[in-house]
Amino acid sequence: MTTAFRSFGPVTEGTTATRPVLIVAALLLASFVVGFDTRVFVVGLPDLEGAYSLGSDEASWLSTIANAPQILIASAVAWLVTVFGVRRIMIPTALVYAIVSLEIPMVHDGPILFVLHAIRGLLLGVFIPATIMVIFRNLDKRYWLIGIAIYALRVPLSQNLGFVLVGFYGDYLGWQWMYWQDVIVAPLIALLLVIAAPKEQINLGLLEHADWGGMLLLGSSMTLLYVGLDQGNRLDWFQSGTIIALLVGGCTLAIGFVINESVVAHPWAHLSVIMSRNIGLGYAIIICYALSSAGASMAIPGFLHTVLGFRPIAISALYLVGAVFPAFLFIPVAIILLRRFDARLCIVLGLSLMALGSQLGSHLTLAWGPWNFLPTVLIHTAGQSFVFFAAVVYLVGSSDPSRSTAVSAYIQVVRLGSVELATSILGTLQRHREQFHSDILNGTIAATSQQLQLLLGKLQHVYGQGTRGHLESLSAVSLAIRNQATILAYSDLFVVSFWAAVAGLFVTIFMISMPYGPLHQDFKHQAIAEADR
């Protein structure tokens, strides 16, 4: 089957690297930096909150400001790499990133702290899009699948390795190493690129016809929407004028971007590059995947921390055994599957595993400890490794490789936007479901309830008689009800995760095979056959 493509946006051309192993190593390190540093504000924020003496509102905005600039720059990075080459974009970024990471733990002034985190987030947004462009511009086609595999590896690592490292740093080396590790890793990325990345001329033709307005409109619109989603649950969505302004402003700028790309002479990322059945369904798969993945990634650590009071170090072994180490096995398995079978099969297999893992997690009870989650974590990690990897392969394989600069811009928007959308929706759902279950559980309890009085009588043998003992007994009952309501809410997240995976399976019914190309399962075999002739 062939697919016709409409040529809009810059043609993606580059120089093939002569040392692909070093390029792949640089991509692996860049993926690690992005994965860990994005996750650190979810796992390590309580430690940072205490270290900087931040209130809950300040800590929330610090997290938003540290992550939102990623989406501001991410969509434009592919174009910048196409114009200037990976060396001019990624090497200075890595070095400046190391300097900023060195300085942040030494800062004690609030405004400067927020500014440095914003700069760090902006720099962080360069790594992953640049990684994708290095794959398509500087790696031989036979290495494309391996390059995308490394890009996909960051997903299970980012969600799980963060607990291990944050726990280790927080309890042994000091919270400062959440930043200082990048002082070592980022210069190493720059060194590998200095050695291995090809030297390329600046594309003056593209620079002369740059669509700066389109890039600014897309980046700004997605940033406003990202901030609105990130703060929406905390500020109660449309009850807040700030959230309304952010969401309306983001939507308005997004409409402006679409109009701009339709009228400018040299559009940067015309919508026509993604207006196909395969690409639209591929993006739908990523959204379903993000919802399913977010449910488990929020419920497991949420239960262990909120209900059982475990610190990250206490659950790091679970994620090492169930996710981090297996991820390095599952990705090679996915490579083997994608080299032999249609990408849709890998997507179906991954979504089925995620549905199974979510179904197991939905049986959550107060009796569960960290290791009760091992089957869920292990199965979910396998599913994540297969789905996201195969979905990106399917998206890229269904697009015109020469237009990967434009397609990459939308991949970044969907990647970051779907994760934030899923987290916001599930965060709001968890809050409402916890309140719902609390109301139901409290509704059956009255001050004159015989069962309540019997329970309070038993607890007073522990807390003592008198007013103080009675109040402590009531507090214990209240805590038990709250914990049970929280457990039921987290169980509901697993249910949503299950149905999101099922929705993804439904989407795959309408997907058609991607056209023949470098990522097609028959490409390698045909290339070998032609070489033998």
Coordinates of N, CA, C and O in Angstrom, one line a residue, residues 379-453:
I379 N 4.3 -6.0 34.6 CA 3.4 -6.1 33.4 C 3.2 -4.8 32.7 O 3.3 -4.6 31.5
H380 N 3.1 -3.7 33.6 CA 2.9 -2.4 33.0 C 4.2 -1.9 32.3 O 4.1 -1.3 31.3
T381 N 5.3 -2.2 32.9 CA 6.6 -1.8 32.2 C 6.7 -2.5 30.9 O 7.1 -1.8 29.9
A382 N 6.4 -3.8 30.8 CA 6.4 -4.5 29.5 C 5.5 -3.8 28.5 O 5.8 -3.5 27.3
G383 N 4.3 -3.5 29.0 CA 3.3 -2.9 28.1 C 3.7 -1.5 27.6 O 3.6 -1.1 26.4
Q384 N 4.3 -0.7 28.5 CA 4.8 0.6 28.2 C 5.9 0.6 27.1 O 5.9 1.3 26.2
S385 N 6.8 -0.4 27.4 CA 7.9 -0.5 26.4 C 7.5 -0.8 25.0 O 8.0 -0.3 24.0
F386 N 6.5 -1.7 24.9 CA 6.0 -2.1 23.6 C 5.1 -1.0 22.9 O 5.3 -0.7 21.8
V387 N 4.2 -0.4 23.7 CA 3.2 0.5 23.1 C 3.9 1.8 22.6 O 3.7 2.1 21.4
F388 N 4.6 2.4 23.4 CA 5.2 3.7 23.0 C 6.2 3.6 21.9 O 6.2 4.4 20.9
F389 N 7.0 2.6 22.0 CA 8.0 2.3 21.0 C 7.3 2.1 19.7 O 7.6 2.7 18.6
A390 N 6.4 1.1 19.7 CA 5.7 0.8 18.4 C 4.9 1.9 17.9 O 4.8 2.1 16.6
A391 N 4.3 2.7 18.8 CA 3.5 3.9 18.3 C 4.3 4.9 17.6 O 3.9 5.5 16.6
V392 N 5.5 5.2 18.1 CA 6.4 6.2 17.5 C 6.9 5.6 16.2 O 7.0 6.3 15.2
V393 N 7.2 4.3 16.1 CA 7.7 3.7 14.9 C 6.5 3.8 13.8 O 6.8 4.1 12.7
Y394 N 5.3 3.5 14.3 CA 4.2 3.6 13.4 C 3.9 5.0 12.9 O 3.7 5.2 11.7
L395 N 4.1 6.0 13.8 CA 3.9 7.4 13.4 C 4.9 7.8 12.3 O 4.6 8.4 11.3
V396 N 6.2 7.6 12.6 CA 7.2 8.0 11.8 C 7.2 7.2 10.4 O 7.4 7.7 9.4
G397 N 6.9 5.9 10.6 CA 6.8 5.1 9.4 C 5.6 5.4 8.5 O 5.7 5.1 7.3
S398 N 4.6 6.0 9.0 CA 3.4 6.4 8.2 C 3.6 7.8 7.7 O 2.6 8.3 7.0
S399 N 4.6 8.5 8.0 CA 4.9 9.9 7.5 C 6.0 9.9 6.5 O 6.7 8.9 6.3
D400 N 6.1 11.0 5.8 CA 7.2 11.1 4.8 C 8.5 11.4 5.5 O 8.6 12.4 6.2
P401 N 9.5 10.5 5.4 CA 10.7 10.6 6.2 C 11.4 12.0 5.9 O 12.1 12.5 6.7
S402 N 11.2 12.5 4.6 CA 11.9 13.7 4.3 C 11.2 14.9 5.0 O 11.7 16.0 5.0
R403 N 10.0 14.7 5.6 CA 9.3 15.8 6.3 C 9.3 15.5 7.8 O 8.5 16.0 8.5
S404 N 10.3 14.8 8.3 CA 10.3 14.4 9.7 C 10.5 15.7 10.6 O 10.2 15.7 11.8
T405 N 11.1 16.8 10.1 CA 11.2 18.0 10.8 C 9.9 18.5 11.3 O 9.7 18.9 12.4
A406 N 8.9 18.5 10.3 CA 7.6 19.0 10.7 C 6.8 18.0 11.5 O 6.2 18.4 12.5
V407 N 6.9 16.7 11.2 CA 6.2 15.7 12.0 C 6.8 15.7 13.4 O 6.0 15.5 14.4
S408 N 8.1 15.9 13.6 CA 8.7 15.8 14.9 C 8.1 16.9 15.8 O 7.9 16.7 17.0
A409 N 7.8 18.1 15.2 CA 7.2 19.2 16.0 C 5.9 18.7 16.7 O 5.6 19.0 17.9
Y410 N 5.1 18.0 15.9 CA 3.8 17.5 16.5 C 4.0 16.4 17.5 O 3.2 16.2 18.4
I411 N 5.0 15.5 17.2 CA 5.3 14.4 18.2 C 5.6 15.0 19.5 O 5.1 14.5 20.5
Q412 N 6.4 16.1 19.6 CA 6.7 16.7 20.9 C 5.5 17.2 21.6 O 5.3 17.1 22.8
V413 N 4.6 17.9 20.8 CA 3.4 18.5 21.4 C 2.5 17.4 22.0 O 2.0 17.4 23.1
V414 N 2.3 16.3 21.2 CA 1.5 15.2 21.7 C 2.1 14.5 22.8 O 1.5 14.1 23.8
R415 N 3.4 14.3 22.8 CA 4.1 13.6 23.9 C 4.0 14.3 25.2 O 3.6 13.7 26.2
L416 N 4.3 15.6 25.2 CA 4.3 16.3 26.4 C 2.8 16.7 26.8 O 2.4 16.6 28.0
G417 N 2.0 17.0 25.8 CA 0.7 17.4 26.1 C -0.2 16.3 26.6 O -1.0 16.5 27.5
S418 N -0.1 15.1 26.0 CA -0.9 14.0 26.4 C -0.6 13.5 27.9 O -1.4 13.2 28.6
V419 N 0.7 13.6 28.2 CA 1.1 13.2 29.6 C 0.5 14.2 30.6 O 0.0 13.8 31.6
E420 N 0.6 15.5 30.3 CA 0.1 16.5 31.2 C -1.4 16.4 31.3 O -2.0 16.6 32.3
L421 N -2.1 16.2 30.1 CA -3.5 16.1 30.1 C -4.0 14.9 30.9 O -4.9 15.0 31.8
A422 N -3.3 13.7 30.8 CA -3.6 12.5 31.5 C -3.4 12.7 33.0 O -4.3 12.4 33.9
T423 N -2.3 13.4 33.4 CA -2.0 13.6 34.8 C -3.1 14.5 35.4 O -3.5 14.3 36.6
S424 N -3.4 15.6 34.7 CA -4.4 16.5 35.2 C -5.8 15.9 35.4 O -6.5 16.1 36.4
I425 N -6.2 15.1 34.4 CA -7.5 14.5 34.4 C -7.6 13.5 35.6 O -8.5 13.5 36.4
L426 N -6.5 12.7 35.7 CA -6.5 11.6 36.8 C -6.3 12.3 38.1 O -6.9 11.7 39.1
G427 N -5.6 13.3 38.2 CA -5.4 14.0 39.5 C -6.8 14.6 40.0 O -7.1 14.4 41.2
T428 N -7.5 15.2 39.1 CA -8.8 15.7 39.5 C -9.8 14.5 39.8 O -10.5 14.6 40.8
L429 N -9.7 13.5 39.0 CA -10.6 12.3 39.3 C -10.3 11.7 40.6 O -11.2 11.4 41.4
Q430 N -9.0 11.6 40.9 CA -8.6 11.0 42.2 C -9.1 11.8 43.4 O -9.6 11.3 44.4
R431 N -9.1 13.1 43.3 CA -9.6 14.0 44.3 C -11.1 13.9 44.5 O -11.6 13.8 45.6
H432 N -11.8 13.8 43.4 CA -13.3 13.7 43.5 C -13.7 12.4 44.0 O -14.7 12.2 44.8
R433 N -13.0 11.3 43.5 CA -13.4 10.0 43.9 C -13.1 9.7 45.4 O -13.8 9.1 46.1
E434 N -12.0 10.3 45.9 CA -11.7 10.2 47.3 C -12.8 10.9 48.2 O -13.2 10.4 49.2
Q435 N -13.2 12.0 47.7 CA -14.3 12.7 48.4 C -15.6 11.9 48.4 O -16.3 11.8 49.3
F436 N -15.9 11.3 47.2 CA -17.1 10.5 47.0 C -17.1 9.3 48.0 O -18.0 9.1 48.7
H437 N -16.0 8.6 48.0 CA -15.9 7.4 48.9 C -15.9 7.8 50.3 O -16.5 7.1 51.2
S438 N -15.3 9.0 50.7 CA -15.4 9.4 52.0 C -16.8 9.7 52.5 O -17.2 9.4 53.6
D439 N -17.5 10.4 51.6 CA -18.9 10.7 51.9 C -19.8 9.4 52.1 O -20.6 9.3 53.0
I440 N -19.5 8.4 51.2 CA -20.3 7.2 51.3 C -19.9 6.4 52.6 O -20.8 6.0 53.4
L441 N -18.6 6.4 53.0 CA -18.2 5.7 54.2 C -18.7 6.4 55.4 O -19.1 5.8 56.4
N442 N -18.7 7.7 55.4 CA -19.1 8.5 56.6 C -20.6 8.5 56.7 O -21.2 8.7 57.8
G443 N -21.3 8.3 55.6 CA -22.8 8.4 55.6 C -23.4 7.3 56.5 O -24.5 7.5 56.9
T444 N -22.7 6.2 56.7 CA -23.3 5.1 57.5 C -22.9 5.2 59.0 O -23.4 4.4 59.7
I445 N -22.2 6.3 59.3 CA -21.7 6.4 60.7 C -22.5 7.5 61.4 O -22.5 8.7 60.9
A446 N -23.1 7.3 62.5 CA -23.8 8.3 63.3 C -23.2 8.3 64.7 O -22.6 7.3 65.2
A447 N -23.4 9.4 65.4 CA -22.8 9.5 66.8 C -23.4 8.4 67.7 O -22.7 8.0 68.7
T448 N -24.6 8.0 67.4 CA -25.3 7.0 68.3 C -25.1 5.6 67.8 O -25.7 4.7 68.3
S449 N -24.3 5.4 66.7 CA -24.1 4.1 66.1 C -23.6 3.1 67.1 O -22.5 3.4 67.8
Q450 N -24.2 2.0 67.2 CA -23.7 1.0 68.2 C -22.4 0.5 67.8 O -21.5 0.3 68.7
Q451 N -22.1 0.3 66.5 CA -20.8 -0.2 66.1 C -19.7 0.8 66.3 O -18.6 0.4 66.7
L452 N -20.0 2.1 66.1 CA -19.0 3.1 66.4 C -18.7 3.1 67.9 O -17.5 3.2 68.3
Q453 N -19.7 3.1 68.8 CA -19.4 3.1 70.2 C -18.7 1.9 70.6 O -17.8 2.0 71.5

